[in-house]
PDB file of C-alpha atoms in Angstrom:
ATOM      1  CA  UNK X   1       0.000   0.000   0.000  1.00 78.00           C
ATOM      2  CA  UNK X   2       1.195   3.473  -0.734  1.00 86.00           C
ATOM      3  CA  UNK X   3      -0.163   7.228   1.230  1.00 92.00           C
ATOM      4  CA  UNK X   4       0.954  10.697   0.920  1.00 95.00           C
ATOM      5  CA  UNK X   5       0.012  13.220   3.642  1.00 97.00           C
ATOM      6  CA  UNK X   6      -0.005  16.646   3.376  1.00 97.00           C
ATOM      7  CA  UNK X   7       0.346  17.932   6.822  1.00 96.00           C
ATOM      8  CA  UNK X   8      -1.447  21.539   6.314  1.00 96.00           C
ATOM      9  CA  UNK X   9      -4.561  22.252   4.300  1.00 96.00           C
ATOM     10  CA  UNK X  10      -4.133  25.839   3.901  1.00 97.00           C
ATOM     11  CA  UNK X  11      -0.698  27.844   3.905  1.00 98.00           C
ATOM     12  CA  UNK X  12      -0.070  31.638   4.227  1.00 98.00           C
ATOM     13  CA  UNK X  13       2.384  33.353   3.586  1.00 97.00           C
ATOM     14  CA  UNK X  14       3.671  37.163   2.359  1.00 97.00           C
ATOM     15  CA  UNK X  15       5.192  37.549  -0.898  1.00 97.00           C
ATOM     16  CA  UNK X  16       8.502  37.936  -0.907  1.00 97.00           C
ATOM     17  CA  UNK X  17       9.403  35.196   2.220  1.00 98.00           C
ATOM     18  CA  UNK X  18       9.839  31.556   1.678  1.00 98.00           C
ATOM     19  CA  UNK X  19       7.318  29.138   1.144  1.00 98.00           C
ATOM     20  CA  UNK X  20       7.398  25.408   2.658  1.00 98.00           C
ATOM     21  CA  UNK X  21       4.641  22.728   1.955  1.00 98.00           C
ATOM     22  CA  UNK X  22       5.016  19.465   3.639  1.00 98.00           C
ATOM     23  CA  UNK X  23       4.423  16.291   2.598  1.00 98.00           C
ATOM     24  CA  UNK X  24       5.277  12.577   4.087  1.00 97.00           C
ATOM     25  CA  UNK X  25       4.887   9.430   2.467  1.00 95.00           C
ATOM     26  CA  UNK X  26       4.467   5.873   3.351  1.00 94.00           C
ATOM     27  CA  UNK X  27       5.409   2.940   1.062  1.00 88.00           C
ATOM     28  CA  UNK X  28       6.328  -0.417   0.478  1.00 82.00           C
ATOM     29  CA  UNK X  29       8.907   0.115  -2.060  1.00 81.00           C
ATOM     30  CA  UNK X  30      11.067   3.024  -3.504  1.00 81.00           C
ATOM     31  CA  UNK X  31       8.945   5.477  -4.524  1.00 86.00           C
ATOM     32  CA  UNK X  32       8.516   8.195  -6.927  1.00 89.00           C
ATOM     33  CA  UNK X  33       7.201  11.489  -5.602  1.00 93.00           C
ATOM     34  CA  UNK X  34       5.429  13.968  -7.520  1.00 95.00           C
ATOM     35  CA  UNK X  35       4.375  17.750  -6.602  1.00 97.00           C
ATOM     36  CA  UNK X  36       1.777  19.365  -9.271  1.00 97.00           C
ATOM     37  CA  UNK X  37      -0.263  22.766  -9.114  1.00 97.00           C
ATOM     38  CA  UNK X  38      -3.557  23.331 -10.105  1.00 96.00           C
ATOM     39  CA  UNK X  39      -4.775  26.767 -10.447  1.00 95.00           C
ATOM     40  CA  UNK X  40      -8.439  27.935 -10.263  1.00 90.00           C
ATOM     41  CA  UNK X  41     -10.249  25.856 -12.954  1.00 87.00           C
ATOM     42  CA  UNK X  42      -7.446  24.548 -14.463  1.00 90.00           C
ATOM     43  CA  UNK X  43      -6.235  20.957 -14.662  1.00 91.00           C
ATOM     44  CA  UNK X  44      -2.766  19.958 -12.570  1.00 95.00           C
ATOM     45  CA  UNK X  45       0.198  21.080 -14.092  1.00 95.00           C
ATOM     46  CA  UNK X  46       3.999  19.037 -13.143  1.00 94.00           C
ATOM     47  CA  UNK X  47       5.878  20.677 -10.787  1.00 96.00           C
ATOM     48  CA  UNK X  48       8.709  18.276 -10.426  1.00 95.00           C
ATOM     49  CA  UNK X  49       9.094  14.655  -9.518  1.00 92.00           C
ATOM     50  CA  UNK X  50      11.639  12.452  -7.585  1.00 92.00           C
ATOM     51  CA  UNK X  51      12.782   9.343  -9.498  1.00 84.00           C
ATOM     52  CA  UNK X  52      15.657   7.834  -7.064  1.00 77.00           C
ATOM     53  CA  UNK X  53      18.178  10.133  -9.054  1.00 76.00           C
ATOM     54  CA  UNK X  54      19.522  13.325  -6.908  1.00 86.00           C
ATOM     55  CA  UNK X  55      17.487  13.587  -3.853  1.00 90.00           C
ATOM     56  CA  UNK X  56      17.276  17.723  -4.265  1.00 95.00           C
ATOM     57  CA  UNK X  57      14.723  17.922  -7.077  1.00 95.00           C
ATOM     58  CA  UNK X  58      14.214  21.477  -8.639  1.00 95.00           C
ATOM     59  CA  UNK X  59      10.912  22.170 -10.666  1.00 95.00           C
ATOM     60  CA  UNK X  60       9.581  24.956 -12.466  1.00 95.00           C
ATOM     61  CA  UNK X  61       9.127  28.163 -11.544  1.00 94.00           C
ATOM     62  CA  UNK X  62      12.063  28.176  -8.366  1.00 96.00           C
ATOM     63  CA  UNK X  63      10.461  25.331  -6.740  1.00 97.00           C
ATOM     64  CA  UNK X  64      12.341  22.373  -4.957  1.00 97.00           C
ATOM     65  CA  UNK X  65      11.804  19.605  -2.883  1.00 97.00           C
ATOM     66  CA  UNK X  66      13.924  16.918  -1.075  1.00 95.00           C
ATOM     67  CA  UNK X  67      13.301  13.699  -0.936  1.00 95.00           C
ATOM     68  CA  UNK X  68      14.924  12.118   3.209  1.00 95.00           C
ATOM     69  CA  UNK X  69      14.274   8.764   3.114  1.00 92.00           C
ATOM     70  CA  UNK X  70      14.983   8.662   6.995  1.00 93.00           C
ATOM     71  CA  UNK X  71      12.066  11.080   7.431  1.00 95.00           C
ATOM     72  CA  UNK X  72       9.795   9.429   4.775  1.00 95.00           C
ATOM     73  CA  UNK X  73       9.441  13.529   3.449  1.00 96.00           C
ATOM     74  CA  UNK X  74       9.270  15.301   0.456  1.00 97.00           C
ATOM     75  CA  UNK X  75       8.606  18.967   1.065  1.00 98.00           C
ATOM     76  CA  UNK X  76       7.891  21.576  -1.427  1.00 98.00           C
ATOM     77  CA  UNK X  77      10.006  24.615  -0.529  1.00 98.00           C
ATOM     78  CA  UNK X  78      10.938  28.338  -2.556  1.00 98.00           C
ATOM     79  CA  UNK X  79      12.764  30.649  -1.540  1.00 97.00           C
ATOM     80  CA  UNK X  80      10.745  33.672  -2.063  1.00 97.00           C
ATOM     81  CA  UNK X  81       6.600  33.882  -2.906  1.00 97.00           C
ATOM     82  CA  UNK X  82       5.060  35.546  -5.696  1.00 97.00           C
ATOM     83  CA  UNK X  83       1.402  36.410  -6.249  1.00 97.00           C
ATOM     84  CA  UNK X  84       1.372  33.899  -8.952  1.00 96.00           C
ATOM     85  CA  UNK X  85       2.013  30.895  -6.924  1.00 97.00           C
ATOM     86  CA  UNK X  86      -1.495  31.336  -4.996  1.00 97.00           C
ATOM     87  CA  UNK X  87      -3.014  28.117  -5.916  1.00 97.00           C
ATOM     88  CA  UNK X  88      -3.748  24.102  -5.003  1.00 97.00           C
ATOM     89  CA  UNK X  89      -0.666  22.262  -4.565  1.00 98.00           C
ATOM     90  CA  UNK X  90      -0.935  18.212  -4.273  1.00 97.00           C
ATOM     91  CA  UNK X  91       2.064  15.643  -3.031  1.00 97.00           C
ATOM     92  CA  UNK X  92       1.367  11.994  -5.308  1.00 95.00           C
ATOM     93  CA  UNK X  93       3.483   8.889  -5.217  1.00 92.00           C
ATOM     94  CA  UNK X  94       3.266   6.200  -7.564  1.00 86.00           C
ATOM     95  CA  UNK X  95       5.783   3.244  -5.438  1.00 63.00           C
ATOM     96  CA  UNK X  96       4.952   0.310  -7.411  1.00 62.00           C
ATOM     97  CA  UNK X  97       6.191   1.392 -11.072  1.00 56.00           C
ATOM     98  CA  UNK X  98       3.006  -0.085 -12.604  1.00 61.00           C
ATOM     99  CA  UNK X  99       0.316   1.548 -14.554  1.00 70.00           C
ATOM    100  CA  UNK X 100      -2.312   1.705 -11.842  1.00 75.00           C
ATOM    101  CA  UNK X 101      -1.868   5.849 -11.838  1.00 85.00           C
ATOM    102  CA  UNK X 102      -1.083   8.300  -8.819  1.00 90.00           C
ATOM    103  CA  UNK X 103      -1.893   8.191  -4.842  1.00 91.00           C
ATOM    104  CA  UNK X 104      -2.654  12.066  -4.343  1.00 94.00           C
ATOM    105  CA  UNK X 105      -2.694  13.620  -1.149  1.00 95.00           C
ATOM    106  CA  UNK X 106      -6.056  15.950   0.168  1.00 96.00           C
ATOM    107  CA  UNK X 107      -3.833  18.978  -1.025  1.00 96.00           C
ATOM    108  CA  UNK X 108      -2.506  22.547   0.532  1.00 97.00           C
ATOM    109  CA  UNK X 109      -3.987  25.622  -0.096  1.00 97.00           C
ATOM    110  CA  UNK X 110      -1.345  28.097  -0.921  1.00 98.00           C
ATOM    111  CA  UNK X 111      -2.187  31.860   0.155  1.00 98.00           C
ATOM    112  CA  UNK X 112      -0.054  34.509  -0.634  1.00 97.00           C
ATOM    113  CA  UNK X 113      -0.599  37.878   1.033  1.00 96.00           C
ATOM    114  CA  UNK X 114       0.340  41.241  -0.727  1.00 94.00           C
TER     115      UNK X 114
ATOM    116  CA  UNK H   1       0.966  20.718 -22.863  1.00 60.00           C
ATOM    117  CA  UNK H   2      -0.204  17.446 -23.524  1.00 68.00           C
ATOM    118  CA  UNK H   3      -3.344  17.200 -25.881  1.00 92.00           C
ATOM    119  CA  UNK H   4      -5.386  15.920 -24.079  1.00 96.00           C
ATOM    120  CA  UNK H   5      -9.223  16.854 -24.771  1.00 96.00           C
ATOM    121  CA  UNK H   6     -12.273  16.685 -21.675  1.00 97.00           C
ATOM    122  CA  UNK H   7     -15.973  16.804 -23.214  1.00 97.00           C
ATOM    123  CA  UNK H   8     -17.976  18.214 -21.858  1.00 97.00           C
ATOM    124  CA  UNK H   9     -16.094  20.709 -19.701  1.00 97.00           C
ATOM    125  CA  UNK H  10     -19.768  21.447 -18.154  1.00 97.00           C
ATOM    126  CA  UNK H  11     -22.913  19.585 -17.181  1.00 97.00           C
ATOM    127  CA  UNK H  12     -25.998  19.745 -15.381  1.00 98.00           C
ATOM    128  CA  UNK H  13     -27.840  16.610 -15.525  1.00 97.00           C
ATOM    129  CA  UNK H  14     -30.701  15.519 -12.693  1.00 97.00           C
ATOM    130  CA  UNK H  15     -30.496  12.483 -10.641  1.00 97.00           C
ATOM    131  CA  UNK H  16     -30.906   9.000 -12.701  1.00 97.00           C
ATOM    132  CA  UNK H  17     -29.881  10.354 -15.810  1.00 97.00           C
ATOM    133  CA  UNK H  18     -27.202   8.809 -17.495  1.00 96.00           C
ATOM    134  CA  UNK H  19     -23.907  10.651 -18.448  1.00 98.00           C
ATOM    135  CA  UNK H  20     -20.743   9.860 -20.253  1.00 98.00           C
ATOM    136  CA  UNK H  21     -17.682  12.085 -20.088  1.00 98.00           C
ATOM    137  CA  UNK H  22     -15.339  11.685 -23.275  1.00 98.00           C
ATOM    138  CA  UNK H  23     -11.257  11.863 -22.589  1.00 98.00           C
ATOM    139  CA  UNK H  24      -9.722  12.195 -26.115  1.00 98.00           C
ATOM    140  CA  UNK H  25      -5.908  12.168 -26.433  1.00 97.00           C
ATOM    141  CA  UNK H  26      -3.730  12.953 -29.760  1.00 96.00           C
ATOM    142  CA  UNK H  27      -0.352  11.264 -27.758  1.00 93.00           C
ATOM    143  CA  UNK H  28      -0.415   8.377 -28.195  1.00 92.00           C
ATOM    144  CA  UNK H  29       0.109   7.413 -24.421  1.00 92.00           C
ATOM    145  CA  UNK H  30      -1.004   3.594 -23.683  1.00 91.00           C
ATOM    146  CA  UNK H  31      -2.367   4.829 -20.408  1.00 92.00           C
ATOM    147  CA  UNK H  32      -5.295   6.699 -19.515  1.00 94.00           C
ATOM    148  CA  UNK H  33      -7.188   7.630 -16.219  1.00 95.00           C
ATOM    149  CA  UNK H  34     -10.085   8.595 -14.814  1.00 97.00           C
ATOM    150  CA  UNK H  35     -10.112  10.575 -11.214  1.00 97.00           C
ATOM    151  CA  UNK H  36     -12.438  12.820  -9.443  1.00 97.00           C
ATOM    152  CA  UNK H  37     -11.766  15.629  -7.393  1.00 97.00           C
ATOM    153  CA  UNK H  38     -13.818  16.689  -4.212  1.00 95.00           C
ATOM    154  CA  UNK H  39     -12.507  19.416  -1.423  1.00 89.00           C
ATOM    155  CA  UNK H  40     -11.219  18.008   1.070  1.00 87.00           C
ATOM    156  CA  UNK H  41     -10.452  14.766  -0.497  1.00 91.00           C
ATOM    157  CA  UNK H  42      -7.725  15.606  -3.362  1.00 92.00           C
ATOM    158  CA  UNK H  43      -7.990  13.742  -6.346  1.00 94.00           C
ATOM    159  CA  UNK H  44      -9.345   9.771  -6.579  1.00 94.00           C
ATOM    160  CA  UNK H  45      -8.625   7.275  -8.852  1.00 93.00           C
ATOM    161  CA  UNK H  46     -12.029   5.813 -10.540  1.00 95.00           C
ATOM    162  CA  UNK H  47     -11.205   3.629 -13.488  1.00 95.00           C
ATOM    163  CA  UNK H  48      -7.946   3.372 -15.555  1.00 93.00           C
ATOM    164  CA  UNK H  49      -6.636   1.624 -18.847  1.00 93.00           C
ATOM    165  CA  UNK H  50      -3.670   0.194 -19.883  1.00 89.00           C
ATOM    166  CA  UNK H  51      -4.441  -0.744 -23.477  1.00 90.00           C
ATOM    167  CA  UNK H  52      -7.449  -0.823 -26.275  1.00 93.00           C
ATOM    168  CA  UNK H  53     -10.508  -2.519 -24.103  1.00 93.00           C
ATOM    169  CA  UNK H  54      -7.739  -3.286 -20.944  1.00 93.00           C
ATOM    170  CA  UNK H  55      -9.164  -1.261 -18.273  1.00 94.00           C
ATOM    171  CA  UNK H  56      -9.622  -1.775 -14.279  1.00 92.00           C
ATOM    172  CA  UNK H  57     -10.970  -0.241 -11.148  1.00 92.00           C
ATOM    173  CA  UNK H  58      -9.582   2.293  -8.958  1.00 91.00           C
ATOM    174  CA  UNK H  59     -10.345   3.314  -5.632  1.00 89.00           C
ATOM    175  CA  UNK H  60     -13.511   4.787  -6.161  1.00 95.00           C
ATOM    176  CA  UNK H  61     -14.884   2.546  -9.178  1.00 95.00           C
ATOM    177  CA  UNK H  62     -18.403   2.082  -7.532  1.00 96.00           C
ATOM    178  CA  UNK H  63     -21.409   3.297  -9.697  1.00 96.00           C
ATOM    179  CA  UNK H  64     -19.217   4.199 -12.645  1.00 97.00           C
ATOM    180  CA  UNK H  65     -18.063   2.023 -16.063  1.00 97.00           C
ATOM    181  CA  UNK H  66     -15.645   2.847 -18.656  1.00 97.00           C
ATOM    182  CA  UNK H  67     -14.761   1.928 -22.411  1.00 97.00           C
ATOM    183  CA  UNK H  68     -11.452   2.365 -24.431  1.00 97.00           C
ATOM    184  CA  UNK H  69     -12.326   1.541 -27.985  1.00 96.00           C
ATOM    185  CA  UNK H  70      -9.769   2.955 -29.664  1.00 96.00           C
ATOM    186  CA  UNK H  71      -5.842   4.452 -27.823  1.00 95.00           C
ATOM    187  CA  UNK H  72      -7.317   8.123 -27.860  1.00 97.00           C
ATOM    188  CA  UNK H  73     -10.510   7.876 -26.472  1.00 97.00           C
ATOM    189  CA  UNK H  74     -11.162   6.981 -23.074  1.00 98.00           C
ATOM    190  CA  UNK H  75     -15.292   7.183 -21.880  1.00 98.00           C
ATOM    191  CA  UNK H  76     -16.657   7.836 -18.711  1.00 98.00           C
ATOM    192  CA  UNK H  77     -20.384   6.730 -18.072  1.00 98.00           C
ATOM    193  CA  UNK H  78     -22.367   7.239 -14.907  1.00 97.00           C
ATOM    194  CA  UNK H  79     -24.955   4.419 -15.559  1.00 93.00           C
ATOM    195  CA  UNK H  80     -27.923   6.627 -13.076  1.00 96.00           C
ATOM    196  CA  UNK H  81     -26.208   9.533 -11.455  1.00 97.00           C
ATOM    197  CA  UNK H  82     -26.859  10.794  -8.328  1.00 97.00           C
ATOM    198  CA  UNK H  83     -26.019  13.837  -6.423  1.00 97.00           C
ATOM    199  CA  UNK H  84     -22.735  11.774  -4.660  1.00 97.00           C
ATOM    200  CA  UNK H  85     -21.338  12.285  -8.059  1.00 98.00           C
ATOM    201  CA  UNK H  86     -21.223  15.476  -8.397  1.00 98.00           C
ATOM    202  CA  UNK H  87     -17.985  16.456  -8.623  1.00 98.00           C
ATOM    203  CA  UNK H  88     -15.062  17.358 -11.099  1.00 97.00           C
ATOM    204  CA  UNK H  89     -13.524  14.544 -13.279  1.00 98.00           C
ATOM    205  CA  UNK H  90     -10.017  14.537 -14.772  1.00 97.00           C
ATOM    206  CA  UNK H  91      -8.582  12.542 -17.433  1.00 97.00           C
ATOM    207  CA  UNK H  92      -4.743  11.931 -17.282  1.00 95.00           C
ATOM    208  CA  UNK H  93      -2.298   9.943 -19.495  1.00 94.00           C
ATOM    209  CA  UNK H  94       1.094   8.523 -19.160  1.00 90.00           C
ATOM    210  CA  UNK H  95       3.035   6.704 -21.494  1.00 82.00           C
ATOM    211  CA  UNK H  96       4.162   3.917 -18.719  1.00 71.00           C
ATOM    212  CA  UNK H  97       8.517   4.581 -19.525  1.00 64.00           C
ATOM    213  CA  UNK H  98      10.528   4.235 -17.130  1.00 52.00           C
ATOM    214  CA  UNK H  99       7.564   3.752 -14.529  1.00 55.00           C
ATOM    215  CA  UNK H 100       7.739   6.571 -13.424  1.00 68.00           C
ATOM    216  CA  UNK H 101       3.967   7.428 -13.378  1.00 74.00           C
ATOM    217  CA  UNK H 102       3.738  10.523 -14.404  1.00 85.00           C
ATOM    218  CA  UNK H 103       0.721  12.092 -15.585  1.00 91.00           C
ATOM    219  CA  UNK H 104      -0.833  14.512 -17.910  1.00 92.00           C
ATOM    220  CA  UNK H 105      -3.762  15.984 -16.999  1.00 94.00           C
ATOM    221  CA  UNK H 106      -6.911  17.548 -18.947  1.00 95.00           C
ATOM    222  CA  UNK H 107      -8.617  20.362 -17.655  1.00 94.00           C
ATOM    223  CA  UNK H 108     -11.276  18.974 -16.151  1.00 96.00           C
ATOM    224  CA  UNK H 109     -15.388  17.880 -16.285  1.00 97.00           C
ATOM    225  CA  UNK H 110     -17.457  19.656 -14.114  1.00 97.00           C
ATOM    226  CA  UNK H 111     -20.682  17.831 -13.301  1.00 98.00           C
ATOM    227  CA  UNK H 112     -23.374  18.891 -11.216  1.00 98.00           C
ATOM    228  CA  UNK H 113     -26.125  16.245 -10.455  1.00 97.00           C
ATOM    229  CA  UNK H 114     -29.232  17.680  -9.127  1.00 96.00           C
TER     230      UNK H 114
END
């Protein structure tokens, strides 16, 4: 069985500070992790994905994340917040390589205050 | 972005009608899903297909039935909706290398079931 939990439902933060979005994992086998974005009535676009390359992963638009085994994590982090990343952001893990799609998490609510 | 086409992108449709969603994809990806997306729930996996007339169930497969006739279209039918299915549907793909599982998304089928 595989699980992704994203530990808050809503973030907020000002623009201009960093921005962390947490996610932990549970699985029976190496994963791969995924982060995607979905803005208002739009479908969910790739952020980046871990693939048990480099552990550091960076995506579009100045995001990262880090995949720690030890702490079964993969957080979303960026350094500074823009007005354009206020949107739905969703942790998936797909840990048995077959076809049978994504495990998404509930999601987190990003807010970003002017 | 992947072409991936949702039809309808909106519909109203009253309790024990029947409705079928149409996923239509010009990739060529062997894969194709069906999820739903409710707040508070992220997205769920209802059907999926791995091949012309392969399909399975997801997690939430209960009341609905799929077809994959041909590699581009993927159908959606709600047999007698009901108002637990309102919701918005997403198609993805994925072309299944490396096993990675990542996915494509279409923009999404809002359905309202009154």
């Amino acid at each position: 069985a595989q699980s992704v939990t994203q530990l808050d439902s809503h973030v907020s933060v000002s623009e201009g500070t960093p921005v962390l979005l947490r996610c932990n994992y549970s699985s029976s086998y190496s994963p791969s992790l995924f982060w995607y974005v979905q803005h208002p009535n739009k479908g969910l676009q790739l952020l980046l994905k871990y693939t048990s390359a480099a552990t550091l992963v960076k995506g579009i638009n100045g995001f990262e994340a880090e995949f720690k085994k030890s702490e079964t994590s993969f957080h979303l982090t960026k350094p500074s917040a823009h007005m354009s990343d206020a949107a739905e952001y969703f942790c998936a893990i797909n840990s048995g390589g077959g076809a049978d799609g994504l495990t998404f998490g509930k999601g987190t609510h990003l807010i970003i205050q002017p | 972005d992947a072409g991936i086409t949702q039809s309808p992108r909106h519909k109203v449709t009253e309790t024990g009608t029947p409705v079928t969603l149409r996923c239509h994809q010009t990739e060529n990806h062997r894969y194709m899903y069906w999820y739903r997306q409710d707040p508070g729930h992220g997205l769920r996996l209802i059907h999926y297909s791995y091949g012309v007339k392969d399909t399975d169930k997801g997690e939430v497969s209960d009341g609905y039935s799929v077809s994959r006739s041909k590699t581009e279209d993927f159908l959606l039918t709600l047999e007698s909706a009901t108002s637990s299915q309102t919701s918005v549907y997403f198609c993805a793909i994925s072309d299944g290398r490396g096993n990675t599982g990542e996915l494509f998304f279409g923009e999404g089928s809002r359905l309202t079931v009154l």
